[in-house]
mmCIF file of C-alpha atoms and ligand atoms in Angstrom:
data_model
loop_
_atom_site.group_PDB
_atom_site.id
_atom_site.type_symbol
_atom_site.label_atom_id
_atom_site.label_comp_id
_atom_site.label_asym_id
_atom_site.label_seq_id
_atom_site.Cartn_x
_atom_site.Cartn_y
_atom_site.Cartn_z
ATOM 1 C CA MET A 1 0.000 0.000 0.000
ATOM 2 C CA ILE A 2 1.192 3.518 -0.711
ATOM 3 C CA GLU A 3 1.051 5.848 2.255
ATOM 4 C CA SER A 4 -0.003 9.330 1.356
ATOM 5 C CA GLY A 5 2.163 12.351 1.862
ATOM 6 C CA ARG A 6 5.517 10.607 1.671
ATOM 7 C CA GLY A 7 6.140 10.541 -2.028
ATOM 8 C CA ASN A 8 6.860 13.335 -4.412
ATOM 9 C CA PRO A 9 4.072 13.356 -6.975
ATOM 10 C CA THR A 10 5.845 15.971 -9.059
ATOM 11 C CA ARG A 11 8.605 13.549 -9.929
ATOM 12 C CA ARG A 12 8.272 9.987 -11.140
ATOM 13 C CA SER A 13 10.662 7.844 -9.119
ATOM 14 C CA ARG A 14 13.107 5.258 -10.362
ATOM 15 C CA LEU A 15 12.425 1.585 -9.824
ATOM 16 C CA ILE A 16 15.009 -0.434 -7.885
ATOM 17 C CA VAL A 17 15.263 -4.128 -8.718
ATOM 18 C CA LEU A 18 16.987 -6.288 -6.104
ATOM 19 C CA ALA A 19 18.129 -9.722 -7.254
ATOM 20 C CA GLY A 20 20.935 -12.168 -6.533
ATOM 21 C CA PRO A 21 21.706 -15.829 -6.101
ATOM 22 C CA THR A 22 19.471 -18.223 -4.211
ATOM 23 C CA ALA A 23 20.064 -18.157 -0.436
ATOM 24 C CA VAL A 24 21.941 -14.844 -0.487
ATOM 25 C CA GLY A 25 19.308 -13.271 1.784
ATOM 26 C CA LYS A 26 17.319 -11.000 -0.587
ATOM 27 C CA GLY A 27 14.080 -11.637 1.277
ATOM 28 C CA THR A 28 15.667 -10.853 4.649
ATOM 29 C CA VAL A 29 17.193 -7.627 3.354
ATOM 30 C CA ALA A 30 13.866 -6.598 1.806
ATOM 31 C CA ALA A 31 12.099 -7.390 5.107
ATOM 32 C CA ASP A 32 14.578 -5.155 6.943
ATOM 33 C CA VAL A 33 13.843 -2.306 4.510
ATOM 34 C CA ARG A 34 10.109 -2.858 5.047
ATOM 35 C CA ARG A 35 10.532 -2.712 8.830
ATOM 36 C CA THR A 36 12.876 0.266 9.087
ATOM 37 C CA HIS A 37 11.840 2.348 6.051
ATOM 38 C CA PRO A 38 8.054 2.490 5.713
ATOM 39 C CA GLU A 39 8.489 5.293 3.163
ATOM 40 C CA VAL A 40 9.830 2.730 0.688
ATOM 41 C CA TRP A 41 7.170 1.003 -1.364
ATOM 42 C CA LEU A 42 7.822 -2.728 -1.807
ATOM 43 C CA SER A 43 6.049 -4.650 -4.514
ATOM 44 C CA VAL A 44 3.880 -7.550 -3.325
ATOM 45 C CA SER A 45 4.333 -10.425 -5.767
ATOM 46 C CA ALA A 46 1.721 -12.930 -6.797
ATOM 47 C CA THR A 47 2.681 -16.556 -6.297
ATOM 48 C CA THR A 48 1.170 -19.980 -6.818
ATOM 49 C CA ARG A 49 3.011 -21.440 -3.833
ATOM 50 C CA PRO A 50 1.020 -21.941 -0.629
ATOM 51 C CA PRO A 51 1.563 -19.535 2.267
ATOM 52 C CA ARG A 52 4.045 -20.477 4.990
ATOM 53 C CA PRO A 53 3.054 -20.079 8.625
ATOM 54 C CA GLY A 54 2.841 -16.379 9.485
ATOM 55 C CA GLU A 55 2.584 -15.211 5.860
ATOM 56 C CA GLU A 56 -0.386 -12.999 5.066
ATOM 57 C CA ASN A 57 -2.187 -12.586 1.771
ATOM 58 C CA GLY A 58 -1.529 -9.103 0.399
ATOM 59 C CA VAL A 59 1.360 -8.468 2.782
ATOM 60 C CA HIS A 60 4.031 -11.035 1.938
ATOM 61 C CA TYR A 61 2.504 -12.258 -1.311
ATOM 62 C CA TRP A 62 -0.780 -12.459 -3.158
ATOM 63 C CA PHE A 63 -1.422 -16.180 -2.926
ATOM 64 C CA VAL A 64 -3.267 -17.198 -6.076
ATOM 65 C CA SER A 65 -4.325 -20.397 -7.830
ATOM 66 C CA ASP A 66 -2.783 -21.577 -11.101
ATOM 67 C CA GLU A 67 -5.916 -20.416 -12.909
ATOM 68 C CA GLU A 68 -5.716 -16.961 -11.374
ATOM 69 C CA PHE A 69 -2.045 -16.715 -12.319
ATOM 70 C CA ASP A 70 -2.857 -17.766 -15.896
ATOM 71 C CA ALA A 71 -5.503 -15.038 -16.041
ATOM 72 C CA MET A 72 -3.029 -12.398 -14.809
ATOM 73 C CA ILE A 73 -0.592 -13.396 -17.565
ATOM 74 C CA ALA A 74 -3.338 -13.406 -20.207
ATOM 75 C CA LYS A 75 -4.501 -9.919 -19.238
ATOM 76 C CA GLY A 76 -0.958 -8.549 -19.286
ATOM 77 C CA ASP A 77 -1.201 -7.725 -15.599
ATOM 78 C CA LEU A 78 2.318 -8.923 -14.782
ATOM 79 C CA LEU A 79 5.429 -6.850 -15.341
ATOM 80 C CA GLU A 80 7.448 -10.066 -15.231
ATOM 81 C CA TRP A 81 7.004 -13.608 -14.026
ATOM 82 C CA ALA A 82 9.036 -16.789 -13.648
ATOM 83 C CA VAL A 83 8.966 -20.333 -12.361
ATOM 84 C CA VAL A 84 11.296 -20.323 -9.367
ATOM 85 C CA HIS A 85 13.080 -23.448 -8.068
ATOM 86 C CA LYS A 86 11.064 -25.483 -10.583
ATOM 87 C CA ALA A 87 8.303 -25.316 -8.015
ATOM 88 C CA ALA A 88 5.917 -22.371 -8.276
ATOM 89 C CA ARG A 89 5.246 -19.292 -10.362
ATOM 90 C CA TYR A 90 5.997 -15.814 -9.054
ATOM 91 C CA GLY A 91 5.173 -12.515 -10.743
ATOM 92 C CA THR A 92 5.092 -8.761 -10.198
ATOM 93 C CA PRO A 93 1.681 -7.080 -10.618
ATOM 94 C CA ARG A 94 2.224 -4.184 -12.992
ATOM 95 C CA GLY A 95 -0.443 -1.705 -11.857
ATOM 96 C CA PRO A 96 0.806 -1.073 -8.317
ATOM 97 C CA VAL A 97 4.373 -0.538 -9.592
ATOM 98 C CA ASP A 98 3.174 2.123 -12.035
ATOM 99 C CA LEU A 99 1.168 3.835 -9.304
ATOM 100 C CA ALA A 100 4.077 3.869 -6.859
ATOM 101 C CA LEU A 101 6.470 5.292 -9.453
ATOM 102 C CA ALA A 102 3.971 7.903 -10.610
ATOM 103 C CA SER A 103 3.480 9.071 -7.026
ATOM 104 C CA GLY A 104 7.221 9.602 -6.592
ATOM 105 C CA HIS A 105 7.759 6.931 -3.930
ATOM 106 C CA PRO A 106 11.013 5.036 -3.738
ATOM 107 C CA ALA A 107 9.868 1.677 -5.079
ATOM 108 C CA MET A 108 11.533 -1.714 -5.054
ATOM 109 C CA LEU A 109 11.063 -5.220 -6.437
ATOM 110 C CA GLU A 110 12.754 -8.207 -4.825
ATOM 111 C CA ILE A 111 12.702 -10.894 -7.496
ATOM 112 C CA ASP A 112 14.789 -13.703 -8.936
ATOM 113 C CA LEU A 113 17.345 -13.343 -11.737
ATOM 114 C CA GLN A 114 14.996 -14.492 -14.497
ATOM 115 C CA GLY A 115 12.536 -11.793 -13.454
ATOM 116 C CA ALA A 116 15.245 -9.132 -13.239
ATOM 117 C CA ARG A 117 16.274 -9.910 -16.826
ATOM 118 C CA GLN A 118 12.698 -9.441 -18.005
ATOM 119 C CA VAL A 119 12.409 -6.082 -16.242
ATOM 120 C CA ARG A 120 15.716 -5.062 -17.834
ATOM 121 C CA GLU A 121 14.012 -5.561 -21.217
ATOM 122 C CA THR A 122 10.877 -3.567 -20.435
ATOM 123 C CA MET A 123 12.192 -0.968 -17.954
ATOM 124 C CA PRO A 124 15.858 -0.413 -18.817
ATOM 125 C CA ASP A 125 15.883 2.801 -16.748
ATOM 126 C CA ALA A 126 15.402 0.898 -13.496
ATOM 127 C CA LEU A 127 18.393 0.529 -11.168
ATOM 128 C CA PHE A 128 19.472 -3.122 -10.998
ATOM 129 C CA VAL A 129 21.108 -4.113 -7.723
ATOM 130 C CA PHE A 130 22.884 -7.432 -7.252
ATOM 131 C CA LEU A 131 23.029 -8.788 -3.712
ATOM 132 C CA LYS A 132 26.152 -10.871 -3.300
ATOM 133 C CA PRO A 133 27.288 -13.200 -0.495
ATOM 134 C CA PRO A 134 30.453 -12.229 1.412
ATOM 135 C CA SER A 135 32.215 -15.262 -0.098
ATOM 136 C CA TRP A 136 31.614 -18.387 -2.133
ATOM 137 C CA GLU A 137 32.157 -20.473 1.048
ATOM 138 C CA GLU A 138 29.422 -18.523 2.849
ATOM 139 C CA LEU A 139 26.956 -19.103 0.008
ATOM 140 C CA VAL A 140 27.772 -22.824 0.020
ATOM 141 C CA ARG A 141 27.228 -22.894 3.774
ATOM 142 C CA ARG A 142 23.803 -21.220 3.384
ATOM 143 C CA LEU A 143 22.815 -23.424 0.463
ATOM 144 C CA VAL A 144 23.835 -26.818 1.741
ATOM 145 C CA GLY A 145 24.361 -25.967 5.393
ATOM 146 C CA ARG A 146 21.817 -28.304 6.830
ATOM 147 C CA GLY A 147 23.401 -31.251 5.050
ATOM 148 C CA THR A 148 20.051 -32.898 4.531
ATOM 149 C CA GLU A 149 20.261 -33.003 0.723
ATOM 150 C CA SER A 150 21.606 -35.847 -1.370
ATOM 151 C CA GLU A 151 25.014 -35.446 -3.043
ATOM 152 C CA ALA A 152 23.277 -34.993 -6.418
ATOM 153 C CA GLU A 153 20.960 -32.294 -5.059
ATOM 154 C CA ARG A 154 23.916 -30.496 -3.448
ATOM 155 C CA GLU A 155 25.809 -30.520 -6.728
ATOM 156 C CA ARG A 156 22.733 -29.202 -8.565
ATOM 157 C CA ARG A 157 22.348 -26.320 -6.117
ATOM 158 C CA LEU A 158 26.029 -25.417 -6.297
ATOM 159 C CA GLU A 159 25.977 -25.454 -10.076
ATOM 160 C CA THR A 160 22.949 -23.117 -10.052
ATOM 161 C CA ALA A 161 24.706 -20.834 -7.565
ATOM 162 C CA ARG A 162 27.811 -20.608 -9.764
ATOM 163 C CA ALA A 163 25.718 -19.585 -12.753
ATOM 164 C CA GLU A 164 23.728 -17.083 -10.664
ATOM 165 C CA LEU A 165 26.892 -15.452 -9.279
ATOM 166 C CA ALA A 166 28.157 -14.994 -12.819
ATOM 167 C CA ALA A 167 25.154 -12.726 -13.490
ATOM 168 C CA GLU A 168 26.681 -9.950 -11.355
ATOM 169 C CA SER A 169 28.098 -8.197 -14.416
ATOM 170 C CA GLU A 170 24.564 -7.676 -15.774
ATOM 171 C CA PHE A 171 23.752 -5.381 -12.837
ATOM 172 C CA ASP A 172 24.360 -1.681 -12.228
ATOM 173 C CA VAL A 173 25.413 -1.962 -8.578
ATOM 174 C CA THR A 174 26.566 -4.751 -6.247
ATOM 175 C CA ILE A 175 25.878 -4.842 -2.515
ATOM 176 C CA VAL A 176 27.708 -7.444 -0.421
ATOM 177 C CA ASN A 177 25.457 -8.954 2.219
ATOM 178 C CA HIS A 178 27.917 -8.998 5.140
ATOM 179 C CA GLU A 179 25.191 -7.976 7.546
ATOM 180 C CA VAL A 180 21.477 -7.649 6.805
ATOM 181 C CA HIS A 181 20.749 -4.207 8.215
ATOM 182 C CA ALA A 182 23.894 -2.663 6.709
ATOM 183 C CA ALA A 183 22.962 -4.094 3.302
ATOM 184 C CA ALA A 184 19.414 -2.736 3.672
ATOM 185 C CA GLU A 185 20.752 0.733 4.521
ATOM 186 C CA GLN A 186 23.008 0.709 1.453
ATOM 187 C CA LEU A 187 20.018 -0.215 -0.649
ATOM 188 C CA VAL A 188 17.907 2.624 0.728
ATOM 189 C CA SER A 189 20.707 5.131 0.179
ATOM 190 C CA LEU A 190 20.775 4.081 -3.480
ATOM 191 C CA MET A 191 17.056 4.807 -3.751
ATOM 192 C CA VAL A 192 17.441 8.275 -2.332
ATOM 193 C CA GLY A 193 20.463 8.914 -4.527
ATOM 194 C CA SER A 194 18.833 7.675 -7.701
ATOM 195 C CA ASN A 195 15.486 9.417 -7.415
ATOM 196 C CA SER A 196 16.813 12.860 -8.214
ATOM 197 C CA SER A 197 18.004 11.710 -11.655
ATOM 198 C CA SER A 198 14.869 9.814 -12.492
ATOM 199 C CA SER A 199 12.706 12.206 -14.389
ATOM 200 C CA ASP A 200 14.497 11.930 -17.709
HETATM 201 P P1 5GP B 1 10.091 -17.614 -1.455
HETATM 202 O O1 5GP B 1 9.178 -18.684 -1.960
HETATM 203 O O2 5GP B 1 11.195 -18.193 -0.606
HETATM 204 O O3 5GP B 1 9.368 -16.484 -0.768
HETATM 205 O O4 5GP B 1 10.797 -16.943 -2.719
HETATM 206 C C1 5GP B 1 11.509 -17.729 -3.606
HETATM 207 C C2 5GP B 1 12.162 -16.856 -4.675
HETATM 208 O O5 5GP B 1 11.167 -16.213 -5.473
HETATM 209 C C3 5GP B 1 13.092 -15.744 -4.182
HETATM 210 O O6 5GP B 1 14.322 -15.896 -4.864
HETATM 211 C C4 5GP B 1 12.411 -14.467 -4.619
HETATM 212 O O7 5GP B 1 13.364 -13.489 -5.005
HETATM 213 C C5 5GP B 1 11.634 -14.929 -5.838
HETATM 214 N N1 5GP B 1 10.490 -14.061 -6.132
HETATM 215 C C6 5GP B 1 9.601 -13.531 -5.247
HETATM 216 N N2 5GP B 1 8.697 -12.781 -5.886
HETATM 217 C C7 5GP B 1 9.009 -12.823 -7.198
HETATM 218 C C8 5GP B 1 8.438 -12.218 -8.370
HETATM 219 O O8 5GP B 1 7.454 -11.485 -8.339
HETATM 220 N N3 5GP B 1 9.037 -12.500 -9.563
HETATM 221 C C9 5GP B 1 10.142 -13.310 -9.652
HETATM 222 N N4 5GP B 1 10.661 -13.495 -10.867
HETATM 223 N N5 5GP B 1 10.708 -13.882 -8.575
HETATM 224 C C10 5GP B 1 10.153 -13.642 -7.357
#
């Protein structure tokens, strides 16, 4: 939801797209921004996955059926969408993003790499931020840390992570996720810094 009085309706703001490898902590960084910077508008994605305990419809995601997701695609309601982890579909509703930008709010999407590439095609003026782990070892620890996966599954995840890390060069800015709140603050400072050059 967009709170009134905080944006700058005279200037369209610039969209920030936060992406990065699986398990780097994008969701946690976005949650920190949501908690500490209510002036930042965060897109609420639609997803076909079921809610986890504590997740609320319209707050964390719009939880929709496969049929509803199909209808959103058919109507052109999604700015981008992707199948993530070969499991469920996730997409960004287009209308709320347009509204947030038009009202001058700092606005952010937290999406996967496939989605970020699609937004790059349709909104090349957005600022693309890559969230990176402090080291390869740390990412491996987060990905396979629990040690509950089979050897084959571990290898598959590591291979995906290698390919995802290689996408860094496609992005405008990299933030290293040493510590969640510090990363969130860097992200917010980019929003403030980028809004003034957004109207062209
Ligand atoms: P989770 O199911 O753990 O909440 O999210 C899984 C993944 O889906 C995360 O990598 C997150 O960035 C990605 N994701 C969430 N919303 C969207 C979206 O609207 N579009 C795309 N492409 N990915 C999303």
